Amino acid sequence: NLLQLKLWNKYRVSNIPSLIFIDASTGKVVCRNGLLVIRDDPEGLEFPWGPKPFSEVVAGPLLRNNGQTLDSTALEGSHVGVYFSAHWCPPCRSLTRVLVESYRKIKEAGQKFEILFVSADRSEDSFKQYFSEMPWLAVPYADEARRSRLNRLYGIQGIPTLIVLDSKGDVITRQGRVEVLNDIECREFPWHPKPVLELTDSNAVQLNEGPCLVLFVDSEDDGESEAAKQLIQPIAEKIIAKYKAKEEEA
């Protein structure tokens, strides 16, 4: 039925069961990951489960793989990549290899950037083994409540996921994985979303996340490709501006 399809698209539901809380007076999403909420807060003590600032959810000690501990306030003033990943997941391992190089390049260019690993590993040993390959920070594996709160905050439905935040803790992009794979030299960092993208293997995942307009052109002719982009760019910008005015994701 059409209404059901519209609701699935509106809330970007990609797997079931899925429980999404909305504010009835505004229609805005309060929380995407309702299943985690009711698991973590069965008594409803945190109701109405609205989004909290990143700095509040992440508050506490963070680790480096050499055993050094830092307070989460060390992230203040930096762009942050919140990296949801696990060693048992092959696409995670291949993304981690690329991400290590990206992290190095961004730091060498003098940018204030930190990555925070939020593990979905199945044991502390597996976490330690995987984290030993990472030059950045992690939420301690034993702090399951904080890992779960970060999953809830961003409505994580699958891994690997890389959420890129600005220095104030606001989301720049949820598609960090795609951006890193498409921009090996990190020239576009911090990867503000573009209104029009060239469709590639790595960013095709976005076709599953909501309505898309795909324009086919003759790839042999560079001029045609550019002309097509100029045609749809203003339309895309208008749509993005409309959603931004409503403070909703486009």
Coordinates of C-alpha atoms in Angstrom, one line a residue:
N1 CA 0.0 0.0 0.0
L2 CA 1.2 3.5 -0.9
L3 CA 1.0 4.9 2.6
Q4 CA 3.1 2.1 4.0
L5 CA 5.7 2.6 1.2
K6 CA 5.8 6.4 2.0
L7 CA 6.4 5.7 5.7
W8 CA 9.2 3.2 4.9
N9 CA 10.9 5.8 2.6
K10 CA 10.3 8.7 4.9
Y11 CA 12.0 7.0 7.9
R12 CA 14.7 5.2 5.7
V13 CA 13.8 1.8 7.1
S14 CA 16.1 -0.8 5.6
N15 CA 15.6 -3.8 8.0
I16 CA 12.9 -5.1 10.4
P17 CA 11.9 -5.1 13.1
S18 CA 12.5 -1.3 13.3
L19 CA 11.0 1.0 16.0
I20 CA 11.2 4.8 15.5
F21 CA 9.9 7.4 18.0
I22 CA 8.6 10.7 16.6
D23 CA 7.4 13.8 18.3
A24 CA 3.6 13.9 17.5
S25 CA 3.4 17.7 17.7
T26 CA 6.2 18.4 15.1
G27 CA 6.5 15.0 13.3
K28 CA 10.2 15.1 13.8
V29 CA 12.2 11.9 14.6
V30 CA 13.1 11.7 18.3
C31 CA 15.0 8.4 18.1
R32 CA 15.7 6.0 15.2
N33 CA 16.8 3.1 17.2
G34 CA 13.8 2.4 19.5
L35 CA 14.7 -1.3 19.8
L36 CA 17.9 -0.4 21.6
V37 CA 16.2 2.2 23.7
I38 CA 13.6 -0.2 25.1
R39 CA 16.4 -2.8 25.7
D40 CA 18.6 -0.3 27.5
D41 CA 15.9 1.6 29.3
P42 CA 13.0 -0.9 30.0
E43 CA 11.7 1.2 32.9
G44 CA 11.4 4.3 30.7
L45 CA 13.5 6.4 33.0
E46 CA 15.0 8.4 30.1
F47 CA 11.7 9.0 28.3
P48 CA 11.1 10.8 25.9
W49 CA 14.4 9.5 24.6
G50 CA 15.3 12.6 22.6
P51 CA 18.7 13.1 21.0
K52 CA 21.4 14.3 23.4
P53 CA 24.5 16.2 22.3
F54 CA 27.4 14.1 21.2
S55 CA 29.6 15.5 24.0
E56 CA 27.1 14.3 26.6
V57 CA 26.7 10.8 25.2
V58 CA 30.4 10.2 24.7
A59 CA 31.5 11.7 28.1
G60 CA 34.0 9.5 29.9
P61 CA 37.4 7.9 29.4
L62 CA 38.7 6.9 25.9
L63 CA 41.5 4.6 25.1
R64 CA 44.5 4.5 22.8
N65 CA 45.8 1.1 21.8
N66 CA 49.0 1.6 23.8
G67 CA 46.9 1.6 27.0
Q68 CA 46.9 5.4 27.4
T69 CA 43.6 6.8 28.7
L70 CA 42.3 10.3 27.7
D71 CA 39.1 12.1 28.7
S72 CA 36.5 12.6 26.0
T73 CA 37.0 16.4 26.4
A74 CA 40.2 15.8 24.3
L75 CA 37.8 15.6 21.2
E76 CA 36.7 19.2 21.7
G77 CA 37.5 21.5 18.8
S78 CA 38.3 18.6 16.4
H79 CA 36.3 17.1 13.5
V80 CA 35.4 13.6 14.7
G81 CA 34.8 10.4 12.8
V82 CA 32.6 8.1 14.9
Y83 CA 33.5 4.6 13.5
F84 CA 31.1 1.7 14.2
S85 CA 33.0 -1.5 13.2
A86 CA 33.9 -5.0 14.2
H87 CA 36.7 -7.5 13.4
W88 CA 34.3 -10.3 12.4
C89 CA 32.9 -8.2 9.5
P90 CA 35.1 -8.4 6.3
P91 CA 33.9 -5.0 4.9
C92 CA 34.9 -3.4 8.2
R93 CA 38.4 -4.8 8.0
S94 CA 38.9 -3.6 4.4
L95 CA 37.5 -0.1 5.3
T96 CA 39.8 0.1 8.4
R97 CA 42.9 -0.4 6.2
V98 CA 41.9 2.5 4.0
L99 CA 40.8 4.6 7.0
V100 CA 44.2 4.3 8.6
E101 CA 45.8 5.9 5.6
S102 CA 43.1 8.6 5.4
Y103 CA 43.6 9.4 9.1
R104 CA 47.4 9.8 8.6
K105 CA 47.0 12.0 5.5
I106 CA 44.4 14.3 7.2
K107 CA 46.6 14.7 10.3
E108 CA 49.7 15.3 8.2
A109 CA 47.8 18.1 6.4
G110 CA 47.5 19.8 9.8
Q111 CA 43.7 19.3 10.2
K112 CA 42.2 18.7 13.7
F113 CA 40.7 15.3 13.2
E114 CA 40.1 12.4 15.5
I115 CA 38.4 9.0 15.0
L116 CA 36.5 7.2 17.7
F117 CA 36.1 3.5 17.4
V118 CA 32.8 2.1 18.7
S119 CA 33.2 -1.7 18.7
A120 CA 30.6 -4.3 17.8
D121 CA 33.1 -7.1 18.5
R122 CA 31.9 -10.2 20.2
S123 CA 34.6 -10.4 22.9
E124 CA 37.2 -8.1 24.6
D125 CA 40.0 -10.2 23.0
S126 CA 38.6 -9.6 19.5
F127 CA 38.2 -5.9 20.3
K128 CA 41.9 -5.7 21.5
Q129 CA 43.2 -7.5 18.4
Y130 CA 41.2 -5.2 16.1
F131 CA 42.0 -2.0 18.0
S132 CA 45.7 -2.8 17.9
E133 CA 45.6 -2.0 14.1
M134 CA 44.1 1.5 14.8
P135 CA 46.0 4.7 15.5
W136 CA 43.0 6.5 17.0
L137 CA 40.8 6.4 20.1
A138 CA 38.1 3.9 21.2
V139 CA 35.3 3.7 23.7
P140 CA 36.4 1.0 26.3
Y141 CA 34.9 -2.3 25.3
A142 CA 33.7 -2.9 28.9
D143 CA 31.6 0.3 28.7
E144 CA 28.7 -1.4 26.9
A145 CA 26.2 1.2 28.0
R146 CA 28.1 4.1 26.3
R147 CA 28.7 2.0 23.2
S148 CA 25.0 1.3 23.0
R149 CA 24.1 5.0 23.6
L150 CA 26.3 6.0 20.7
N151 CA 24.5 3.4 18.5
R152 CA 21.2 4.8 19.6
L153 CA 22.2 8.4 19.0
Y154 CA 23.0 7.8 15.3
G155 CA 20.4 5.0 14.7
I156 CA 23.1 2.6 13.5
Q157 CA 21.5 -0.2 11.4
G158 CA 24.6 -1.9 10.0
I159 CA 28.4 -1.8 10.0
P160 CA 30.8 -0.5 8.9
T161 CA 29.4 3.0 9.5
L162 CA 31.5 6.2 9.7
I163 CA 29.6 9.3 11.0
V164 CA 31.6 12.5 10.4
L165 CA 31.0 15.4 12.9
D166 CA 32.1 19.0 12.8
S167 CA 34.0 20.6 15.7
K168 CA 30.7 21.4 17.5
G169 CA 29.6 17.7 17.4
D170 CA 27.0 18.2 14.6
V171 CA 26.7 15.6 11.8
I172 CA 28.4 16.6 8.5
T173 CA 27.7 13.3 6.9
R174 CA 26.5 9.8 7.8
Q175 CA 28.2 8.5 4.6
G176 CA 31.7 8.6 5.8
R177 CA 32.4 5.2 4.5
V178 CA 31.5 6.2 0.9
E179 CA 33.4 9.5 1.2
V180 CA 36.6 7.8 2.4
L181 CA 36.5 5.2 -0.4
N182 CA 35.7 7.8 -3.1
D183 CA 38.3 10.3 -1.9
I184 CA 41.5 8.3 -1.2
E185 CA 43.6 11.5 -1.2
C186 CA 41.2 13.2 1.3
R187 CA 41.0 16.4 -0.8
E188 CA 37.3 16.8 0.0
F189 CA 37.7 16.4 3.8
P190 CA 35.5 16.9 5.9
W191 CA 33.2 15.7 3.2
H192 CA 30.2 18.0 3.3
P193 CA 27.4 16.3 1.2
K194 CA 27.3 17.2 -2.5
P195 CA 23.9 17.8 -4.1
V196 CA 24.9 15.7 -7.2
L197 CA 27.2 12.6 -7.2
E198 CA 28.6 10.5 -9.9
L199 CA 27.2 7.0 -9.3
T200 CA 30.0 4.6 -8.4
D201 CA 30.2 1.1 -6.8
S202 CA 30.9 2.5 -3.4
N203 CA 28.2 5.2 -3.2
A204 CA 25.5 3.0 -4.8
V205 CA 24.6 2.1 -1.2
Q206 CA 22.7 5.4 -1.0
L207 CA 20.1 4.1 -3.5
N208 CA 18.8 2.0 -0.5
E209 CA 18.4 5.0 1.7
G210 CA 15.6 7.0 0.1
P211 CA 14.3 8.3 -3.2
C212 CA 17.0 9.0 -5.8
L213 CA 17.0 10.6 -9.2
V214 CA 19.5 8.8 -11.5
L215 CA 20.4 10.5 -14.8
F216 CA 22.0 8.3 -17.5
V217 CA 24.4 10.0 -19.9
D218 CA 26.8 8.9 -22.6
S219 CA 30.0 8.5 -20.5
E220 CA 32.2 8.7 -23.7
D221 CA 31.3 12.4 -24.0
D222 CA 32.7 14.4 -21.1
G223 CA 30.9 17.5 -22.2
E224 CA 27.5 15.8 -22.0
S225 CA 28.2 14.5 -18.5
E226 CA 29.1 18.1 -17.3
A227 CA 26.0 19.6 -19.0
A228 CA 23.8 17.0 -17.3
K229 CA 25.3 17.9 -13.9
Q230 CA 24.6 21.6 -14.6
L231 CA 21.0 20.7 -15.4
I232 CA 20.2 18.9 -12.2
Q233 CA 22.5 20.7 -9.7
P234 CA 20.1 23.7 -9.1
I235 CA 17.2 21.3 -8.7
A236 CA 19.2 19.2 -6.1
E237 CA 20.3 22.4 -4.3
K238 CA 16.7 23.6 -4.1
I239 CA 15.5 20.3 -2.5
I240 CA 18.4 20.3 0.0
A241 CA 17.6 24.0 1.0
K242 CA 14.0 23.1 1.5
Y243 CA 14.8 20.3 3.9
K244 CA 17.4 22.3 5.7
A245 CA 14.8 25.1 6.3
K246 CA 12.6 22.4 8.0
E247 CA 15.7 21.1 9.9
E248 CA 15.2 17.7 8.4
E249 CA 17.6 15.3 6.6
A250 CA 17.0 15.7 2.8

